Amino acid sequence: MSVEQYFAVGLAIAIVGGWLFDWLMHTVAIIYGIRRLHRQLPTPSPEDLPGVSIIKPLVGVDPHLYANLESFFKLQYPNFEILFCVQEESDPAIMIVQKLMELYPKVDAKLFIGIKYICPNGKINNMIKAYEAAKNENLLISDSCIKMNENTLMEMVCCMKPDVGMVVQMPFFENRPKLGFASVYEKVYFATFNARSTLGGFATGINACTGMSCLFRREPVDKAGGLAPLGQYLSEDYILNHTITQAGYKSVLCTSTAQQNSGCSSVSSFHKRIIRWSQLRIALLPHLIILEPLSECMLMGACASWAIEYLFGISSMGVFLMHILLWFLLDYTLLRIVENGPLPFSKFEFVVAWLMRETLALFLTLQSHRNTIVKWRHKQYKLNWGGKIEELNNNQVTTSLRLDNSEVYERSSTRCDYLTLNRNGKTFVSEAFRYSL
């Protein structure tokens, strides 16, 4: 054989090996999901339960924020505190927090307003006051979009064994039929591609942490310098997990999922999130530039079809169609495992959402390579190799309409646009959110 033929054979064998590895990870994720998710763990006696400090960083409001925050006041757990963090005094989230604190006076809750700048990461700067004031060794960082069931905190604590330093909830979504196809699309993404990566990662010991909802021990973090070193990265959750495991603790997956419940959703905004996540992964782990696209259904199917036809003479079209069908069925199986109940949408909607995600996956990955600038909330960051960030010119963009000398309506560029009314220095949430108050 010529050199070109040797190269082609070697490439084809490598592709088939990668293809088989993808099927192995599918299988591992499904088995681990069955064994791990939605399990009932034994509950310790109340006197053995540790205190937990819940840190909730907030920026702006959306129609579901009130319900999301209220779910934390209703947690069935004997010893916890909630520490809310807001960057600006004019943020309408403050009124929602204050209203809930009035409605639930028996819950130990505190509100911290204003940032303490210690690093480029805005989320860390927003949380640092609450972190320093937390009175418990076990800390739970939970994003504003998360809604919890009454027993979720208990489930997370039950996973915190003596050798465990971090308990991570795999992100998923609440059922939000009023938000239309975008809510279906988000659910399919988090129950297929994201679930496969997360479940497979935890099953094999790979760092697959996501920071939307994670419970961790404070002691190893403080020994490593606290939150400030994490704030050099935008993917602070990944670095937090690495810090804790380097200290000799395990990181485990919680038996329940983190229920995202944002009140605003669109396919375009979700695509921007996917692109941002891809940018962060690639900067932190550059080898994913090659490996991540090859873990996608369509590209791997095309490569494997050529390789199998080249090596064995089997029709590439037949292999490709069988590949797509089997991948689809395994993803549907994984979705049912993660959902743990009847699907809130039809099989046709799933097919459309699944095909849309798989066909756009490579395009969105390529979009993430266009530049190294990441937009998060109202800020922009430059990503460097290794995942570290540089803060760029970060002035909040606000559009104001002056009605008279005493009233100003402002529309802020948050995830979901909202209106606030400033009158004599006081801020009032617009009519769209008045039902919550």
GROMACS .gro file of C-alpha atoms in nm:
model
  437
    1MET     CA    1   0.000   0.000   0.000
    2SER     CA    2   0.104   0.357  -0.062
    3VAL     CA    3   0.162   0.612   0.213
    4GLU     CA    4  -0.174   0.771   0.131
    5GLN     CA    5  -0.350   0.436   0.171
    6TYR     CA    6  -0.180   0.368   0.504
    7PHE     CA    7  -0.288   0.712   0.620
    8ALA     CA    8  -0.647   0.657   0.504
    9VAL     CA    9  -0.666   0.318   0.679
   10GLY     CA   10  -0.522   0.461   0.999
   11LEU     CA   11  -0.763   0.755   0.989
   12ALA     CA   12  -1.060   0.525   0.924
   13ILE     CA   13  -0.963   0.298   1.215
   14ALA     CA   14  -0.926   0.600   1.445
   15ILE     CA   15  -1.269   0.730   1.342
   16VAL     CA   16  -1.434   0.392   1.402
   17GLY     CA   17  -1.265   0.381   1.743
   18GLY     CA   18  -1.402   0.726   1.827
   19TRP     CA   19  -1.743   0.621   1.698
   20LEU     CA   20  -1.748   0.317   1.926
   21PHE     CA   21  -1.635   0.536   2.217
   22ASP     CA   22  -1.934   0.766   2.156
   23TRP     CA   23  -2.169   0.468   2.180
   24LEU     CA   24  -1.994   0.360   2.499
   25MET     CA   25  -2.052   0.705   2.652
   26HIS     CA   26  -2.419   0.690   2.548
   27THR     CA   27  -2.450   0.357   2.728
   28VAL     CA   28  -2.261   0.475   3.037
   29ALA     CA   29  -2.477   0.788   3.063
   30ILE     CA   30  -2.801   0.589   3.040
   31ILE     CA   31  -2.692   0.328   3.295
   32TYR     CA   32  -2.558   0.590   3.536
   33GLY     CA   33  -2.874   0.799   3.494
   34ILE     CA   34  -3.091   0.499   3.583
   35ARG     CA   35  -2.879   0.415   3.886
   36ARG     CA   36  -2.824   0.770   4.013
   37LEU     CA   37  -3.112   1.002   3.931
   38HIS     CA   38  -3.439   1.021   4.127
   39ARG     CA   39  -3.324   0.778   4.397
   40GLN     CA   40  -3.458   0.799   4.751
   41LEU     CA   41  -3.164   0.828   4.991
   42PRO     CA   42  -3.184   0.755   5.365
   43THR     CA   43  -3.246   1.074   5.564
   44PRO     CA   44  -3.023   1.145   5.866
   45SER     CA   45  -3.179   1.239   6.199
   46PRO     CA   46  -3.241   1.617   6.236
   47GLU     CA   47  -2.963   1.658   6.493
   48ASP     CA   48  -2.711   1.514   6.244
   49LEU     CA   49  -2.803   1.756   5.965
   50PRO     CA   50  -2.546   2.034   5.911
   51GLY     CA   51  -2.639   2.397   5.863
   52VAL     CA   52  -2.640   2.528   5.507
   53SER     CA   53  -2.589   2.884   5.383
   54ILE     CA   54  -2.763   2.943   5.048
   55ILE     CA   55  -2.606   3.219   4.837
   56LYS     CA   56  -2.839   3.364   4.572
   57PRO     CA   57  -2.677   3.617   4.333
   58LEU     CA   58  -2.944   3.826   4.160
   59VAL     CA   59  -2.940   4.066   3.865
   60GLY     CA   60  -3.272   4.205   3.743
   61VAL     CA   61  -3.610   4.034   3.738
   62ASP     CA   62  -3.819   3.816   3.514
   63PRO     CA   63  -4.180   3.693   3.545
   64HIS     CA   64  -4.077   3.378   3.735
   65LEU     CA   65  -3.828   3.531   3.977
   66TYR     CA   66  -4.080   3.564   4.260
   67ALA     CA   67  -4.183   3.198   4.239
   68ASN     CA   68  -3.822   3.085   4.210
   69LEU     CA   69  -3.708   3.276   4.518
   70GLU     CA   70  -4.018   3.183   4.717
   71SER     CA   71  -3.940   2.813   4.666
   72PHE     CA   72  -3.627   2.860   4.879
   73PHE     CA   73  -3.829   3.006   5.165
   74LYS     CA   74  -4.043   2.689   5.160
   75LEU     CA   75  -3.755   2.440   5.188
   76GLN     CA   76  -3.816   2.160   5.437
   77TYR     CA   77  -3.483   2.166   5.615
   78PRO     CA   78  -3.418   2.241   5.984
   79ASN     CA   79  -3.113   2.468   5.961
   80PHE     CA   80  -3.044   2.699   5.669
   81GLU     CA   81  -3.002   3.066   5.585
   82ILE     CA   82  -3.058   3.247   5.256
   83LEU     CA   83  -2.814   3.520   5.155
   84PHE     CA   84  -2.937   3.731   4.863
   85CYS     CA   85  -2.683   3.938   4.669
   86VAL     CA   86  -2.777   4.234   4.448
   87GLN     CA   87  -2.528   4.458   4.271
   88GLU     CA   88  -2.726   4.782   4.236
   89GLU     CA   89  -2.955   4.969   4.475
   90SER     CA   90  -3.192   5.035   4.184
   91ASP     CA   91  -3.235   4.665   4.100
   92PRO     CA   92  -3.607   4.573   4.120
   93ALA     CA   93  -3.512   4.229   4.252
   94ILE     CA   94  -3.460   4.402   4.588
   95MET     CA   95  -3.832   4.460   4.631
   96ILE     CA   96  -3.914   4.098   4.558
   97VAL     CA   97  -3.661   3.982   4.816
   98GLN     CA   98  -3.788   4.229   5.076
   99LYS     CA   99  -4.147   4.122   5.015
  100LEU     CA  100  -4.058   3.755   5.064
  101MET     CA  101  -3.862   3.834   5.379
  102GLU     CA  102  -4.174   4.004   5.516
  103LEU     CA  103  -4.397   3.709   5.422
  104TYR     CA  104  -4.160   3.451   5.576
  105PRO     CA  105  -4.016   3.619   5.888
  106LYS     CA  106  -3.919   3.285   6.044
  107VAL     CA  107  -3.674   3.209   5.763
  108ASP     CA  108  -3.322   3.335   5.829
  109ALA     CA  109  -3.269   3.557   5.524
  110LYS     CA  110  -3.038   3.851   5.458
  111LEU     CA  111  -2.997   4.090   5.166
  112PHE     CA  112  -2.657   4.225   5.056
  113ILE     CA  113  -2.657   4.524   4.820
  114GLY     CA  114  -2.349   4.635   4.630
  115ILE     CA  115  -2.043   4.453   4.507
  116LYS     CA  116  -1.699   4.412   4.657
  117TYR     CA  117  -1.452   4.407   4.370
  118ILE     CA  118  -1.194   4.131   4.415
  119CYS     CA  119  -1.167   3.987   4.062
  120PRO     CA  120  -1.288   4.028   3.702
  121ASN     CA  121  -1.578   3.781   3.746
  122GLY     CA  122  -1.893   3.982   3.819
  123LYS     CA  123  -2.077   3.690   3.978
  124ILE     CA  124  -1.798   3.638   4.231
  125ASN     CA  125  -1.790   4.011   4.312
  126ASN     CA  126  -2.165   4.000   4.369
  127MET     CA  127  -2.143   3.697   4.601
  128ILE     CA  128  -1.833   3.778   4.805
  129LYS     CA  129  -2.012   3.975   5.081
  130ALA     CA  130  -2.254   3.688   5.137
  131TYR     CA  131  -1.971   3.435   5.126
  132GLU     CA  132  -1.781   3.621   5.396
  133ALA     CA  133  -2.095   3.658   5.612
  134ALA     CA  134  -2.211   3.295   5.577
  135LYS     CA  135  -2.224   3.125   5.915
  136ASN     CA  136  -2.225   2.762   5.797
  137GLU     CA  137  -1.950   2.534   5.670
  138ASN     CA  138  -2.172   2.400   5.389
  139LEU     CA  139  -2.252   2.652   5.116
  140LEU     CA  140  -2.504   2.626   4.834
  141ILE     CA  141  -2.461   2.857   4.536
  142SER     CA  142  -2.784   2.874   4.340
  143ASP     CA  143  -2.860   3.086   4.034
  144SER     CA  144  -3.164   3.312   4.026
  145CYS     CA  145  -3.336   3.098   3.760
  146ILE     CA  146  -3.344   2.787   3.982
  147LYS     CA  147  -3.669   2.671   4.142
  148MET     CA  148  -3.645   2.412   4.419
  149ASN     CA  149  -3.882   2.151   4.549
  150GLU     CA  150  -3.936   2.146   4.925
  151ASN     CA  151  -3.713   1.842   4.977
  152THR     CA  152  -3.433   1.930   4.733
  153LEU     CA  153  -3.193   2.074   4.990
  154MET     CA  154  -3.241   1.762   5.204
  155GLU     CA  155  -3.155   1.546   4.903
  156MET     CA  156  -2.839   1.743   4.836
  157VAL     CA  157  -2.725   1.722   5.199
  158CYS     CA  158  -2.791   1.346   5.202
  159CYS     CA  159  -2.540   1.315   4.916
  160MET     CA  160  -2.276   1.501   5.119
  161LYS     CA  161  -2.094   1.206   5.275
  162PRO     CA  162  -1.774   1.257   5.485
  163ASP     CA  163  -1.551   1.202   5.180
  164VAL     CA  164  -1.761   1.427   4.953
  165GLY     CA  165  -1.670   1.792   4.911
  166MET     CA  166  -1.918   1.895   4.644
  167VAL     CA  167  -2.269   1.793   4.538
  168VAL     CA  168  -2.376   1.912   4.193
  169GLN     CA  169  -2.727   1.921   4.050
  170MET     CA  170  -2.744   1.840   3.681
  171PRO     CA  171  -2.926   2.130   3.510
  172PHE     CA  172  -3.267   2.064   3.360
  173PHE     CA  173  -3.586   2.268   3.315
  174GLU     CA  174  -3.924   2.311   3.474
  175ASN     CA  175  -4.220   2.252   3.245
  176ARG     CA  176  -4.306   2.590   3.091
  177PRO     CA  177  -4.565   2.525   2.818
  178LYS     CA  178  -4.661   2.894   2.793
  179LEU     CA  179  -4.315   2.972   2.653
  180GLY     CA  180  -4.377   2.758   2.345
  181PHE     CA  181  -4.126   2.571   2.132
  182ALA     CA  182  -3.823   2.740   2.293
  183SER     CA  183  -3.899   2.565   2.622
  184VAL     CA  184  -3.914   2.228   2.439
  185TYR     CA  185  -3.586   2.302   2.264
  186GLU     CA  186  -3.413   2.387   2.593
  187LYS     CA  187  -3.541   2.072   2.760
  188VAL     CA  188  -3.423   1.853   2.475
  189TYR     CA  189  -3.075   2.010   2.484
  190PHE     CA  190  -3.032   1.964   2.859
  191ALA     CA  191  -3.175   1.610   2.860
  192THR     CA  192  -2.965   1.484   2.568
  193PHE     CA  193  -2.631   1.649   2.489
  194ASN     CA  194  -2.585   1.810   2.831
  195ALA     CA  195  -2.715   1.508   3.026
  196ARG     CA  196  -2.492   1.271   2.828
  197SER     CA  197  -2.186   1.486   2.904
  198THR     CA  198  -2.273   1.535   3.271
  199LEU     CA  199  -2.375   1.178   3.351
  200GLY     CA  200  -2.086   1.033   3.153
  201GLY     CA  201  -1.844   1.272   3.320
  202PHE     CA  202  -1.951   1.191   3.676
  203ALA     CA  203  -1.961   0.819   3.599
  204THR     CA  204  -1.601   0.822   3.476
  205GLY     CA  205  -1.457   1.079   3.717
  206ILE     CA  206  -1.427   1.365   3.466
  207ASN     CA  207  -1.497   1.719   3.592
  208ALA     CA  208  -1.846   1.788   3.455
  209CYS     CA  209  -1.953   2.046   3.713
  210THR     CA  210  -2.208   2.314   3.633
  211GLY     CA  211  -2.254   2.592   3.885
  212MET     CA  212  -2.626   2.659   3.858
  213SER     CA  213  -2.687   2.469   4.183
  214CYS     CA  214  -2.399   2.319   4.381
  215LEU     CA  215  -2.343   2.243   4.749
  216PHE     CA  216  -1.984   2.242   4.872
  217ARG     CA  217  -1.762   2.248   5.179
  218ARG     CA  218  -1.610   2.585   5.257
  219GLU     CA  219  -1.291   2.460   5.423
  220PRO     CA  220  -1.098   2.343   5.110
  221VAL     CA  221  -1.199   2.660   4.924
  222ASP     CA  222  -1.076   2.886   5.203
  223LYS     CA  223  -0.748   2.695   5.220
  224ALA     CA  224  -0.700   2.761   4.848
  225GLY     CA  225  -0.755   3.136   4.892
  226GLY     CA  226  -1.134   3.169   4.894
  227LEU     CA  227  -1.339   3.285   4.597
  228ALA     CA  228  -1.086   3.536   4.462
  229PRO     CA  229  -0.875   3.279   4.269
  230LEU     CA  230  -1.193   3.140   4.112
  231GLY     CA  231  -1.284   3.489   3.990
  232GLN     CA  232  -0.997   3.490   3.742
  233TYR     CA  233  -1.218   3.261   3.532
  234LEU     CA  234  -1.570   3.297   3.397
  235SER     CA  235  -1.617   2.921   3.440
  236GLU     CA  236  -1.570   2.952   3.817
  237ASP     CA  237  -1.782   2.639   3.874
  238TYR     CA  238  -1.529   2.419   3.693
  239ILE     CA  239  -1.239   2.570   3.892
  240LEU     CA  240  -1.436   2.534   4.217
  241ASN     CA  241  -1.484   2.164   4.149
  242HIS     CA  242  -1.116   2.125   4.061
  243THR     CA  243  -1.012   2.303   4.382
  244ILE     CA  244  -1.224   2.076   4.601
  245THR     CA  245  -1.118   1.751   4.433
  246GLN     CA  246  -0.753   1.857   4.452
  247ALA     CA  247  -0.800   1.883   4.829
  248GLY     CA  248  -0.886   1.512   4.838
  249TYR     CA  249  -1.266   1.526   4.836
  250LYS     CA  250  -1.503   1.365   4.589
  251SER     CA  251  -1.748   1.550   4.370
  252VAL     CA  252  -2.082   1.370   4.324
  253LEU     CA  253  -2.401   1.420   4.130
  254CYS     CA  254  -2.719   1.490   4.324
  255THR     CA  255  -3.009   1.251   4.280
  256SER     CA  256  -3.238   1.538   4.177
  257THR     CA  257  -3.192   1.782   3.889
  258ALA     CA  258  -3.163   2.161   3.905
  259GLN     CA  259  -3.491   2.296   3.774
  260GLN     CA  260  -3.429   2.609   3.569
  261ASN     CA  261  -3.741   2.823   3.556
  262SER     CA  262  -3.659   3.146   3.376
  263GLY     CA  263  -3.965   3.342   3.271
  264CYS     CA  264  -3.829   3.445   2.933
  265SER     CA  265  -3.715   3.214   2.659
  266SER     CA  266  -3.640   3.224   2.288
  267VAL     CA  267  -3.443   3.005   2.051
  268SER     CA  268  -3.208   3.289   1.957
  269SER     CA  269  -3.124   3.378   2.318
  270PHE     CA  270  -3.066   3.011   2.397
  271HIS     CA  271  -2.830   2.982   2.101
  272LYS     CA  272  -2.631   3.271   2.247
  273ARG     CA  273  -2.601   3.079   2.574
  274ILE     CA  274  -2.484   2.767   2.389
  275ILE     CA  275  -2.221   2.969   2.201
  276ARG     CA  276  -2.099   3.130   2.525
  277TRP     CA  277  -2.071   2.791   2.700
  278SER     CA  278  -1.877   2.655   2.403
  279GLN     CA  279  -1.641   2.954   2.414
  280LEU     CA  280  -1.573   2.889   2.783
  281ARG     CA  281  -1.512   2.516   2.735
  282ILE     CA  282  -1.275   2.569   2.443
  283ALA     CA  283  -1.072   2.837   2.625
  284LEU     CA  284  -1.045   2.621   2.937
  285LEU     CA  285  -0.987   2.288   2.759
  286PRO     CA  286  -0.846   2.356   2.409
  287HIS     CA  287  -0.848   1.988   2.307
  288LEU     CA  288  -1.227   2.016   2.289
  289ILE     CA  289  -1.181   2.215   1.967
  290ILE     CA  290  -1.140   1.874   1.800
  291LEU     CA  291  -1.316   1.635   2.038
  292GLU     CA  292  -1.643   1.822   2.095
  293PRO     CA  293  -1.754   1.844   1.729
  294LEU     CA  294  -1.667   1.476   1.689
  295SER     CA  295  -1.903   1.391   1.975
  296GLU     CA  296  -2.196   1.538   1.781
  297CYS     CA  297  -2.438   1.311   1.602
  298MET     CA  298  -2.426   1.444   1.246
  299LEU     CA  299  -2.052   1.499   1.207
  300MET     CA  300  -1.956   1.172   1.375
  301GLY     CA  301  -2.218   0.990   1.170
  302ALA     CA  302  -2.077   1.129   0.846
  303CYS     CA  303  -1.718   1.044   0.942
  304ALA     CA  304  -1.808   0.695   1.065
  305SER     CA  305  -2.010   0.622   0.751
  306TRP     CA  306  -1.710   0.699   0.530
  307ALA     CA  307  -1.473   0.502   0.755
  308ILE     CA  308  -1.691   0.190   0.768
  309GLU     CA  309  -1.748   0.192   0.393
  310TYR     CA  310  -1.373   0.238   0.333
  311LEU     CA  311  -1.277  -0.046   0.568
  312PHE     CA  312  -1.561  -0.293   0.517
  313GLY     CA  313  -1.738  -0.191   0.196
  314ILE     CA  314  -2.074  -0.137   0.372
  315SER     CA  315  -2.300   0.130   0.222
  316SER     CA  316  -2.218   0.466   0.381
  317MET     CA  317  -2.577   0.587   0.340
  318GLY     CA  318  -2.714   0.283   0.521
  319VAL     CA  319  -2.462   0.323   0.803
  320PHE     CA  320  -2.543   0.694   0.834
  321LEU     CA  321  -2.919   0.636   0.854
  322MET     CA  322  -2.879   0.358   1.111
  323HIS     CA  323  -2.643   0.583   1.309
  324ILE     CA  324  -2.899   0.867   1.317
  325LEU     CA  325  -3.183   0.634   1.416
  326LEU     CA  326  -2.991   0.468   1.700
  327TRP     CA  327  -2.859   0.802   1.829
  328PHE     CA  328  -3.213   0.940   1.824
  329LEU     CA  329  -3.353   0.642   2.018
  330LEU     CA  330  -3.078   0.659   2.281
  331ASP     CA  331  -3.133   1.033   2.326
  332TYR     CA  332  -3.507   0.975   2.365
  333THR     CA  333  -3.433   0.708   2.627
  334LEU     CA  334  -3.207   0.950   2.814
  335LEU     CA  335  -3.474   1.220   2.801
  336ARG     CA  336  -3.728   0.985   2.961
  337ILE     CA  337  -3.479   0.896   3.235
  338VAL     CA  338  -3.405   1.260   3.317
  339GLU     CA  339  -3.771   1.366   3.298
  340ASN     CA  340  -3.878   1.074   3.521
  341GLY     CA  341  -4.239   1.100   3.412
  342PRO     CA  342  -4.462   1.177   3.115
  343LEU     CA  343  -4.313   1.422   2.868
  344PRO     CA  344  -4.471   1.770   2.871
  345PHE     CA  345  -4.462   1.783   2.490
  346SER     CA  346  -4.552   1.555   2.200
  347LYS     CA  347  -4.320   1.311   2.025
  348PHE     CA  348  -4.344   1.527   1.714
  349GLU     CA  349  -4.219   1.830   1.907
  350PHE     CA  350  -3.932   1.619   2.038
  351VAL     CA  351  -3.838   1.508   1.686
  352VAL     CA  352  -3.838   1.868   1.560
  353ALA     CA  353  -3.638   1.997   1.859
  354TRP     CA  354  -3.392   1.707   1.839
  355LEU     CA  355  -3.331   1.750   1.466
  356MET     CA  356  -3.289   2.124   1.511
  357ARG     CA  357  -3.035   2.079   1.788
  358GLU     CA  358  -2.834   1.816   1.606
  359THR     CA  359  -2.826   1.992   1.269
  360LEU     CA  360  -2.727   2.328   1.423
  361ALA     CA  361  -2.469   2.188   1.666
  362LEU     CA  362  -2.169   2.221   1.435
  363PHE     CA  363  -2.276   2.567   1.317
  364LEU     CA  364  -2.306   2.694   1.676
  365THR     CA  365  -1.968   2.543   1.762
  366LEU     CA  366  -1.810   2.724   1.467
  367GLN     CA  367  -1.978   3.046   1.582
  368SER     CA  368  -1.801   3.013   1.916
  369HIS     CA  369  -1.465   3.023   1.733
  370ARG     CA  370  -1.532   3.361   1.572
  371ASN     CA  371  -1.388   3.565   1.858
  372THR     CA  372  -1.273   3.547   2.217
  373ILE     CA  373  -1.513   3.810   2.353
  374VAL     CA  374  -1.782   3.675   2.585
  375LYS     CA  375  -2.090   3.872   2.683
  376TRP     CA  376  -2.239   3.785   3.020
  377ARG     CA  377  -2.520   3.986   3.178
  378HIS     CA  378  -2.421   4.352   3.117
  379LYS     CA  379  -2.049   4.281   3.091
  380GLN     CA  380  -1.795   4.178   2.832
  381TYR     CA  381  -1.483   3.971   2.889
  382LYS     CA  382  -1.189   3.865   2.679
  383LEU     CA  383  -1.113   3.494   2.709
  384ASN     CA  384  -0.752   3.383   2.722
  385TRP     CA  385  -0.616   3.032   2.673
  386GLY     CA  386  -0.650   2.842   2.997
  387GLY     CA  387  -0.985   3.006   3.072
  388LYS     CA  388  -0.867   3.323   3.245
  389ILE     CA  389  -1.054   3.642   3.163
  390GLU     CA  390  -0.986   4.012   3.117
  391GLU     CA  391  -1.264   4.255   3.196
  392LEU     CA  392  -1.342   4.495   2.911
  393ASN     CA  393  -1.529   4.826   2.910
  394ASN     CA  394  -1.839   4.729   3.104
  395ASN     CA  395  -2.087   5.012   3.109
  396GLN     CA  396  -2.450   4.903   3.148
  397VAL     CA  397  -2.663   5.004   2.853
  398THR     CA  398  -2.988   5.163   2.968
  399THR     CA  399  -3.253   5.336   2.761
  400SER     CA  400  -3.458   5.601   2.940
  401LEU     CA  401  -3.778   5.782   2.849
  402ARG     CA  402  -3.840   6.095   3.057
  403LEU     CA  403  -4.208   6.161   3.110
  404ASP     CA  404  -4.171   6.470   3.328
  405ASN     CA  405  -3.929   6.606   3.583
  406SER     CA  406  -4.007   6.341   3.844
  407GLU     CA  407  -4.057   6.016   3.652
  408VAL     CA  408  -3.823   5.810   3.437
  409TYR     CA  409  -3.904   5.476   3.277
  410GLU     CA  410  -3.599   5.262   3.212
  411ARG     CA  411  -3.558   4.951   3.002
  412SER     CA  412  -3.252   4.749   3.097
  413SER     CA  413  -3.071   4.493   2.883
  414THR     CA  414  -3.115   4.187   3.104
  415ARG     CA  415  -3.217   3.835   2.997
  416CYS     CA  416  -3.577   3.952   2.994
  417ASP     CA  417  -3.656   4.319   2.936
  418TYR     CA  418  -3.846   4.487   3.214
  419LEU     CA  419  -3.965   4.835   3.298
  420THR     CA  420  -3.901   5.017   3.623
  421LEU     CA  421  -4.047   5.342   3.742
  422ASN     CA  422  -3.824   5.577   3.942
  423ARG     CA  423  -4.013   5.834   4.144
  424ASN     CA  424  -3.828   6.053   4.394
  425GLY     CA  425  -3.544   5.806   4.418
  426LYS     CA  426  -3.769   5.502   4.475
  427THR     CA  427  -3.796   5.216   4.230
  428PHE     CA  428  -4.120   5.035   4.150
  429VAL     CA  429  -4.157   4.722   3.944
  430SER     CA  430  -4.367   4.766   3.633
  431GLU     CA  431  -4.721   4.636   3.596
  432ALA     CA  432  -4.586   4.318   3.430
  433PHE     CA  433  -4.444   4.207   3.763
  434ARG     CA  434  -4.686   4.370   4.007
  435TYR     CA  435  -4.877   4.042   4.042
  436SER     CA  436  -4.578   3.898   4.226
  437LEU     CA  437  -4.575   4.172   4.485
   0.00000   0.00000   0.00000
